[in-house]
Coordinates of C-alpha atoms in Angstrom, one line a residue:
X271 CA 125.5 74.1 69.1
X272 CA 121.8 74.8 69.4
X273 CA 120.3 78.2 69.2
X274 CA 119.1 77.9 72.8
X275 CA 122.7 77.5 73.9
X276 CA 124.2 80.3 71.9
X277 CA 121.6 83.1 72.1
X278 CA 122.0 85.8 74.7
X279 CA 119.1 88.1 75.6
X280 CA 120.1 91.7 76.4
X281 CA 117.5 93.5 78.5
X282 CA 117.5 97.3 78.1
X283 CA 116.0 99.5 80.8
X284 CA 116.5 103.0 82.2
X285 CA 116.7 102.2 85.9
X286 CA 118.0 99.5 88.2
X287 CA 115.2 99.9 90.8
X288 CA 111.4 99.9 90.8
X289 CA 108.8 97.7 89.2
X290 CA 110.6 97.3 85.8
X291 CA 113.7 96.0 87.5
X292 CA 111.5 93.7 89.6
X293 CA 110.0 92.3 86.4
X294 CA 113.4 91.9 84.8
X295 CA 114.6 89.9 87.8
X296 CA 111.7 87.5 87.4
X297 CA 113.0 86.6 83.9
X298 CA 116.7 86.6 84.3
X299 CA 116.7 84.4 87.4
X300 CA 113.9 82.1 86.1
X301 CA 114.9 78.4 86.2
X302 CA 112.8 77.9 83.1
X303 CA 114.9 80.3 80.9
X304 CA 116.7 78.7 77.9
X305 CA 119.1 81.6 77.4
X306 CA 121.9 83.5 78.9
X307 CA 121.0 87.0 80.1
X308 CA 122.6 90.4 80.3
X309 CA 120.9 93.6 81.6
X310 CA 121.9 97.0 80.4
X311 CA 120.8 99.9 82.7
X312 CA 121.2 103.3 81.2
X313 CA 121.1 106.5 83.2
X314 CA 122.8 109.9 83.5
X315 CA 125.2 109.0 86.3
X316 CA 126.6 105.9 84.7
X317 CA 125.5 102.8 82.9
X318 CA 125.7 99.2 84.0
X319 CA 126.0 96.0 82.0
X320 CA 125.2 93.1 84.2
X321 CA 126.3 89.6 83.2
X322 CA 123.8 87.4 85.1
X323 CA 125.6 84.2 84.6
X324 CA 129.0 85.5 85.8
X325 CA 127.2 87.8 88.4
X326 CA 129.5 90.6 87.3
X327 CA 128.8 94.3 86.7
X328 CA 130.6 96.4 84.1
X329 CA 130.2 100.1 84.9
X330 CA 130.9 102.7 82.3
X331 CA 129.9 105.9 80.6
X332 CA 127.8 105.0 77.6
X333 CA 127.4 108.5 76.3
X334 CA 130.1 111.3 76.3
X335 CA 129.8 114.6 74.5
X336 CA 126.7 113.3 72.6
X337 CA 128.7 110.3 71.3
X338 CA 127.1 106.9 72.0
X339 CA 129.7 104.2 72.8
X340 CA 127.8 101.2 71.4
X341 CA 131.1 99.6 70.5
X342 CA 131.8 99.4 74.2
X343 CA 128.7 97.1 74.6
X344 CA 129.6 94.8 71.8
X345 CA 133.2 94.7 72.9
X346 CA 132.1 93.6 76.4
X347 CA 129.6 91.1 75.0
X348 CA 132.2 89.5 72.7
X349 CA 134.8 89.3 75.5
X350 CA 132.1 87.4 77.5
X351 CA 131.7 84.9 74.7
X352 CA 128.4 86.2 73.3
X353 CA 127.9 85.5 69.6
X354 CA 124.2 85.9 68.9
X355 CA 121.9 88.4 70.4
X356 CA 118.2 89.0 71.1
X357 CA 116.8 92.2 72.6
X358 CA 114.2 92.7 75.3
X359 CA 113.3 96.3 75.6
X360 CA 111.7 97.5 78.8
X361 CA 111.8 101.4 78.6
X362 CA 110.5 103.8 76.1
X363 CA 111.7 107.2 77.2
X364 CA 114.9 109.1 77.7
X365 CA 118.3 107.9 76.5
X366 CA 117.2 104.3 76.5
X367 CA 114.9 104.8 73.6
X368 CA 117.6 106.6 71.6
X369 CA 120.1 103.9 72.4
X370 CA 117.7 101.1 71.6
X371 CA 117.5 102.2 68.0
X372 CA 121.1 100.8 67.6
X373 CA 119.7 97.3 68.3
X374 CA 116.6 97.4 66.1
X375 CA 118.3 95.0 63.6
X376 CA 118.2 92.2 66.3
X377 CA 115.0 90.3 67.2
X378 CA 113.2 92.5 69.7
X379 CA 110.7 91.7 72.4
X380 CA 109.2 94.7 74.1
X381 CA 107.3 94.9 77.3
X382 CA 105.0 97.9 77.9
X383 CA 105.2 98.2 81.6
X384 CA 103.5 101.6 81.7
X385 CA 102.2 104.4 79.4
X386 CA 105.6 105.6 78.2
X387 CA 105.1 104.0 74.8
X388 CA 102.5 106.9 74.4
X389 CA 104.7 109.8 75.4
X390 CA 107.9 110.9 77.2
X391 CA 105.5 112.4 79.8
X392 CA 102.2 110.5 79.4
X393 CA 100.3 112.1 82.2
X394 CA 99.2 115.7 82.4
X395 CA 97.1 116.6 85.5
X396 CA 96.4 112.9 86.0
X397 CA 95.1 112.4 82.4
X398 CA 96.7 110.3 79.7
X399 CA 98.1 112.4 76.9
X400 CA 99.4 110.6 73.8
X401 CA 102.3 112.2 71.7
X402 CA 101.9 111.1 68.1
X403 CA 105.5 111.9 67.3
X404 CA 106.7 109.8 70.2
X405 CA 104.3 106.9 69.2
X406 CA 105.6 107.0 65.7
X407 CA 109.2 106.7 66.9
X408 CA 108.3 103.6 69.0
X409 CA 106.4 102.1 66.0
X410 CA 109.4 102.6 63.8
X411 CA 111.7 101.1 66.4
X412 CA 109.6 98.0 66.9
X413 CA 108.3 97.5 63.4
X414 CA 105.6 95.0 62.6
X415 CA 107.6 91.9 63.5
X416 CA 108.4 92.6 67.1
X417 CA 106.6 90.9 70.0
X418 CA 105.0 93.3 72.4
X419 CA 104.1 92.1 75.9
X420 CA 101.7 93.9 78.2
X421 CA 101.1 92.6 81.8
X422 CA 97.4 93.5 81.9
X423 CA 94.3 93.8 79.7
X424 CA 94.1 97.4 80.7
X425 CA 97.4 98.2 79.0
X426 CA 96.5 96.0 76.1
X427 CA 93.5 98.3 75.4
X428 CA 95.8 101.3 75.7
X429 CA 98.3 99.9 73.2
X430 CA 96.0 98.2 70.7
X431 CA 95.0 101.3 68.6
X432 CA 98.6 102.1 67.9
X433 CA 100.2 98.6 67.5
X434 CA 97.5 96.5 65.7
X435 CA 100.0 95.0 63.3
X436 CA 102.4 93.9 66.0
X437 CA 102.3 90.7 68.0
X438 CA 100.5 92.3 71.0
X439 CA 100.2 89.7 73.8
X440 CA 99.0 89.8 77.4
X441 CA 101.3 87.9 79.7
X442 CA 100.5 88.7 83.4
X443 CA 103.4 88.9 85.8
X444 CA 103.9 85.7 87.8
X445 CA 102.4 86.0 91.2
X446 CA 105.1 84.0 92.9
X447 CA 108.4 84.9 94.5
X448 CA 110.8 83.2 96.8
X449 CA 110.3 84.0 100.4
X450 CA 113.2 84.8 102.7
X451 CA 113.3 85.2 106.5
X452 CA 114.4 88.4 108.1
X453 CA 118.0 88.5 109.3
X454 CA 118.7 89.3 113.0
X455 CA 120.2 92.6 111.9
X456 CA 116.9 93.5 110.0
X457 CA 114.9 92.4 113.0
X458 CA 117.0 94.7 115.3
X459 CA 116.5 97.5 112.8
X460 CA 112.7 97.0 112.8
X461 CA 112.5 96.8 116.6
X462 CA 114.4 100.1 116.9
X463 CA 112.1 101.9 114.4
X464 CA 109.1 100.6 116.2
X465 CA 110.5 101.7 119.5
X466 CA 111.2 105.2 118.1
X467 CA 107.6 105.4 116.7
X468 CA 106.0 104.2 119.9
X469 CA 104.4 101.4 117.9
X470 CA 101.2 99.8 119.3
X471 CA 100.5 96.3 118.2
X472 CA 96.8 96.8 119.0
X473 CA 96.4 99.8 116.7
X474 CA 95.3 99.4 113.0
X475 CA 98.4 99.4 110.8
X476 CA 98.6 100.4 107.1
X477 CA 101.5 99.9 104.7
X478 CA 102.4 101.9 101.6
X479 CA 104.8 100.1 99.3
X480 CA 106.9 101.0 96.3
X481 CA 108.8 103.9 94.7
X482 CA 106.8 106.9 95.6
X483 CA 107.0 110.4 94.0
X484 CA 104.8 113.2 92.8
X485 CA 103.2 111.1 90.1
X486 CA 102.9 108.0 92.2
X487 CA 100.8 109.0 95.2
X488 CA 103.2 110.9 97.3
X489 CA 101.1 114.1 97.4
X490 CA 97.9 112.2 98.4
X491 CA 99.9 110.3 101.0
X492 CA 101.3 113.4 102.6
X493 CA 97.8 115.0 102.6
X494 CA 96.3 111.9 104.3
X495 CA 99.1 111.9 106.9
X496 CA 98.2 115.5 107.9
X497 CA 94.5 114.8 108.3
X498 CA 94.4 111.6 110.4
X499 CA 96.1 110.0 113.4
X500 CA 94.0 106.9 113.9
X501 CA 96.1 104.5 111.9
X502 CA 99.7 103.6 112.2
X503 CA 101.7 103.9 108.9
X504 CA 104.8 102.1 107.6
X505 CA 106.3 103.1 104.3
X506 CA 108.3 100.4 102.5
X507 CA 109.8 102.2 99.5
X508 CA 112.4 104.5 98.2
X509 CA 112.6 107.8 96.2
X510 CA 114.5 111.0 96.4
X511 CA 111.9 112.2 98.9
X512 CA 111.8 109.0 100.9
X513 CA 115.3 107.4 101.0
X514 CA 116.3 107.2 104.6
X515 CA 114.8 105.1 107.5
X516 CA 113.2 107.2 110.1
X517 CA 110.4 107.0 112.7
X518 CA 108.1 109.5 114.3
X519 CA 105.0 108.9 116.5
X520 CA 102.9 106.3 114.7
X521 CA 104.8 106.6 111.4
X522 CA 107.8 104.5 110.1
X523 CA 109.7 105.0 106.9
X524 CA 111.4 101.7 106.4
X525 CA 112.9 102.7 103.1
X526 CA 114.6 100.2 100.8
X527 CA 113.5 96.5 100.9
X528 CA 114.2 93.2 99.2
X529 CA 111.2 91.9 97.4
X530 CA 111.7 88.4 98.7
X531 CA 111.4 89.6 102.3
X532 CA 108.3 91.7 101.8
X533 CA 105.8 89.2 103.3
X534 CA 108.1 88.8 106.3
X535 CA 108.3 92.6 106.7
X536 CA 104.5 93.0 106.6
X537 CA 104.3 90.4 109.4
X538 CA 107.1 92.0 111.5
X539 CA 105.3 95.4 111.4
X540 CA 101.9 93.8 112.1
X541 CA 100.4 95.3 108.9
X542 CA 96.7 94.8 108.5
X543 CA 96.4 96.1 104.9
X544 CA 98.2 97.9 102.1
X545 CA 96.9 101.1 100.5
X546 CA 97.9 102.4 97.0
X547 CA 97.3 106.2 96.9
X548 CA 96.1 107.9 93.7
X549 CA 98.8 107.9 91.0
X550 CA 99.9 106.3 87.8
X551 CA 97.5 103.3 87.7
X552 CA 99.9 100.6 86.5
X553 CA 103.0 101.6 88.4
X554 CA 102.6 99.3 91.4
X555 CA 101.2 96.2 89.6
X556 CA 104.4 94.2 90.3
X557 CA 104.2 95.0 94.0
X558 CA 101.1 92.8 94.2
X559 CA 103.3 89.8 93.2
X560 CA 105.5 90.4 96.2
X561 CA 102.6 90.8 98.6
X562 CA 101.3 87.4 97.5
X563 CA 97.9 87.9 99.1
X564 CA 99.4 88.1 102.6
X565 CA 97.2 91.1 103.5
X566 CA 94.3 92.8 101.7
X567 CA 95.0 95.9 99.6
X568 CA 93.1 99.0 98.7
X569 CA 93.7 100.5 95.3
X570 CA 92.3 103.1 92.9
X571 CA 89.6 101.8 90.6
X572 CA 91.5 102.2 87.3
X573 CA 94.5 100.8 85.5
X574 CA 96.4 97.6 85.7
X575 CA 96.6 97.8 89.5
X576 CA 92.8 98.1 90.0
X577 CA 92.2 95.4 87.4
X578 CA 94.4 92.9 89.1
X579 CA 93.0 93.6 92.6
X580 CA 89.5 92.9 91.4
X581 CA 90.3 89.9 89.2
X582 CA 92.3 88.1 91.9
X583 CA 90.2 89.3 94.8
X584 CA 93.2 90.9 96.5
X585 CA 91.1 93.5 98.3
X586 CA 89.0 96.4 97.3
X587 CA 89.2 99.4 95.0
X588 CA 88.1 103.0 95.7
X589 CA 86.7 105.6 93.3
X590 CA 89.0 108.4 92.2
X591 CA 85.9 110.5 91.4
X592 CA 85.0 111.1 95.0
X593 CA 88.3 110.3 96.7
X594 CA 89.0 111.9 100.1
X595 CA 91.5 111.1 102.9
X596 CA 88.6 110.6 105.4
X597 CA 86.8 108.3 103.0
X598 CA 90.0 106.3 102.4
X599 CA 90.5 105.9 106.2
X600 CA 86.9 104.6 106.7
X601 CA 87.2 102.2 103.8
X602 CA 90.5 100.8 105.1
X603 CA 89.1 100.2 108.5
X604 CA 86.2 98.3 107.0
X605 CA 88.5 96.4 104.6
X606 CA 90.6 94.9 107.4
X607 CA 87.5 93.7 109.2
X608 CA 86.0 91.9 106.2
X609 CA 86.7 88.3 105.4
X610 CA 89.7 88.0 103.1
X611 CA 90.0 85.1 100.6
X612 CA 92.4 86.1 97.8
X613 CA 92.5 84.1 94.6
X614 CA 95.9 84.9 93.1
X615 CA 96.5 84.3 89.4
X616 CA 97.9 80.8 88.8
X617 CA 100.5 82.2 86.4
X618 CA 103.8 80.5 87.3
X619 CA 107.3 81.9 86.7
X620 CA 108.0 79.0 84.3
X621 CA 104.9 79.7 82.2
X622 CA 105.7 83.4 82.1
X623 CA 109.3 82.7 81.1
X624 CA 108.4 80.3 78.3
X625 CA 105.8 82.6 76.8
X626 CA 108.2 85.5 76.9
X627 CA 111.1 83.6 75.3
X628 CA 108.9 81.9 72.7
X629 CA 109.4 84.8 70.2
X630 CA 113.1 84.3 69.9
X631 CA 112.7 80.7 68.9
X632 CA 110.6 81.8 65.8
X633 CA 113.0 84.4 64.5
X634 CA 116.3 84.5 62.8
X635 CA 119.1 85.3 65.2
X636 CA 121.7 87.9 64.3
X637 CA 125.4 87.7 65.1
X638 CA 126.8 90.6 67.0
X639 CA 129.3 92.9 65.3
X640 CA 133.0 92.2 65.8
X641 CA 134.5 94.2 68.6
X642 CA 136.2 97.5 67.6
X643 CA 137.7 98.8 70.8
X644 CA 141.3 98.1 71.9
X645 CA 141.9 97.2 75.6
X646 CA 143.1 100.7 76.3
X647 CA 140.0 102.3 74.6
X648 CA 137.7 100.0 76.6
X649 CA 139.4 100.7 79.9
X650 CA 139.1 104.4 79.3
X651 CA 135.3 104.0 79.4
X652 CA 135.0 101.7 82.4
X653 CA 134.6 103.1 85.9
X654 CA 136.2 101.9 89.0
X655 CA 133.1 101.7 91.1
X656 CA 129.3 101.9 91.0
X657 CA 127.5 105.1 91.6
X658 CA 125.3 104.8 94.8
X659 CA 122.1 105.2 92.7
X660 CA 122.9 102.0 90.9
X661 CA 123.3 99.6 93.8
X662 CA 119.7 99.0 94.6
X663 CA 120.4 95.3 95.3
X664 CA 122.7 96.5 98.2
X665 CA 120.9 99.6 99.4
X666 CA 118.3 97.8 101.4
X667 CA 121.0 96.2 103.5
X668 CA 123.3 99.3 103.6
X669 CA 120.5 101.7 104.6
X670 CA 119.6 99.5 107.6
X671 CA 123.3 99.1 108.7
X672 CA 123.7 102.9 108.4
X673 CA 120.6 103.5 110.4
X674 CA 121.7 101.2 113.2
X675 CA 125.1 102.7 113.2
X676 CA 123.6 106.2 113.3
X677 CA 121.4 105.1 116.2
X678 CA 124.4 103.7 118.0
X679 CA 126.4 106.9 117.4
X680 CA 123.4 109.0 118.6
X681 CA 123.1 106.9 121.7
X682 CA 126.8 107.2 122.4
X683 CA 126.6 111.0 121.9
X684 CA 123.7 111.2 124.3
X685 CA 125.5 109.0 126.9
X686 CA 128.6 111.2 126.4
X687 CA 126.5 114.3 127.1
X688 CA 125.0 112.7 130.2
X689 CA 128.5 111.6 131.3
X690 CA 129.9 115.1 130.8
X691 CA 126.9 116.6 132.7
X692 CA 127.4 114.2 135.6
X693 CA 131.2 114.8 135.6
X694 CA 130.5 118.6 135.7
X695 CA 128.1 118.1 138.5
X696 CA 130.7 116.0 140.4
X697 CA 133.3 118.6 139.6
X698 CA 131.1 121.4 141.0
X699 CA 130.5 119.3 144.2
X700 CA 134.2 118.7 144.6
X701 CA 135.0 122.4 144.1
X702 CA 132.4 123.2 146.7
X703 CA 134.0 120.7 149.1
X704 CA 137.4 122.1 148.4
X705 CA 136.2 125.7 149.1
X706 CA 134.6 124.5 152.4
X707 CA 137.8 122.8 153.4
X708 CA 139.8 125.9 152.5
X709 CA 137.4 128.1 154.5
X710 CA 137.6 125.7 157.5
X711 CA 141.4 125.6 157.3
X712 CA 141.5 129.4 157.2
X713 CA 139.2 129.5 160.2
X714 CA 141.4 127.1 162.2
X715 CA 144.5 129.2 161.5
X716 CA 142.6 132.3 162.5
X717 CA 141.4 130.7 165.8
X718 CA 145.0 129.5 166.5
X719 CA 146.4 133.0 165.9
X720 CA 143.7 134.5 168.1
X721 CA 144.4 132.0 170.9
X722 CA 148.2 132.7 170.7
X723 CA 147.5 136.4 170.9
X724 CA 145.2 136.0 173.9
X725 CA 147.9 134.0 175.7
X726 CA 150.2 136.9 175.5
X727 CA 147.8 139.3 177.2
X728 CA 147.9 140.4 180.9
X729 CA 144.3 139.2 181.7
X730 CA 145.1 135.7 180.4
X731 CA 148.1 135.4 182.7
X732 CA 146.2 136.8 185.8
X733 CA 143.2 134.5 185.5
X734 CA 145.3 131.4 184.8
X735 CA 145.4 130.2 188.6
X736 CA 141.6 130.7 188.9
X737 CA 141.0 128.6 185.8
X738 CA 143.3 125.9 187.2
X739 CA 141.3 125.9 190.5
X740 CA 138.0 125.7 188.6
X741 CA 139.2 122.7 186.6
X742 CA 140.2 120.9 189.8
X743 CA 136.9 121.5 191.5
X744 CA 134.9 120.3 188.4
X745 CA 136.5 116.8 188.6

């Protein structure tokens, strides 16, 4: 059997969402791939080993009491029929880096998606700070024989001083992605959010896309939102701070989204342009692939993101040196009025895949170790279900369903309150009617008693003949 048919590529990453996961998806689902793929996501809650071919997720605890269960990985791989292994390393901080050292004997391709090859925390007050101890650790892990991929010339320049002896290669992310239409459920979800936000189709509309946090533009976005009300805003993204759909006047938080539907979402919200607020400069590079030049973008004038916006004429950049919320608003308004003629990179997913996998064809492939865990030992490590933080591929759908259900429940509660209020009103009216009837009844009985009493009096009996004569004369 040929190497192409026996080799499995194991992708190692620290998170199942965000730009890195988006990049991994491009490779594992590429029709041009020659190999079988597994993806190992490692995080504190639980780890996931995804068998792409079988579309099956193994969920387990890879670290317990400071003991790494690498034998669990090899057991699962061997049970799946894997014999030879190549590694594609995507993360260089946290537990992933420690765990990756177990696999350094296998052929390793590494992709530097961001600055974490320089430090566990590469940014201090917005400035890049290199940690020489951390860099040395990454150098030892990769050695001189590994292939290192960077998606931009900017990151190439950042990595070159430290990895001159490695096969450092620029392979841009493919600017293509399959497009899917919005489901009826998603359209209903969007319409409800627009209704709640009092959306106006004639008003300029801005989108902010991606996983936002303190290091990725969230602070600047919040400041901008407090200082202007001229532009409608829709946020397509997810973090701990922004994880539930909601809508206020002129602002919509859409939350999770599928990258294949992003172009359709921009159209559904009537987005005129996308803005990337000041943050880590390369973090949202892969989002540009999903936008596919559908609308112009405004990005900071640094890093991989700014480089790609300029090179592919995807919009404009703004200066971080004199950035202000008001200046950004003015530049955005002008941007959406300008003629927009994007020139996306002609990098295809097939080309990107072949370049990425070429390294494995040039190196000796290592057999995986024989499994060491018994079925009982393996089952003790496996979990029954996924932790919610690890089901990014379902959260976009689940969050919309939950929102619509919450809206229905809220609507039912409001209707119930109105029904109760109306019933109480009707009850008060009926009680008032009952009281009136009771008072009338008591008055009738009182009048009857008074009449009977009068009939027994002497004056009533004396005047009776006179009343009789008066009645006859009145006829």
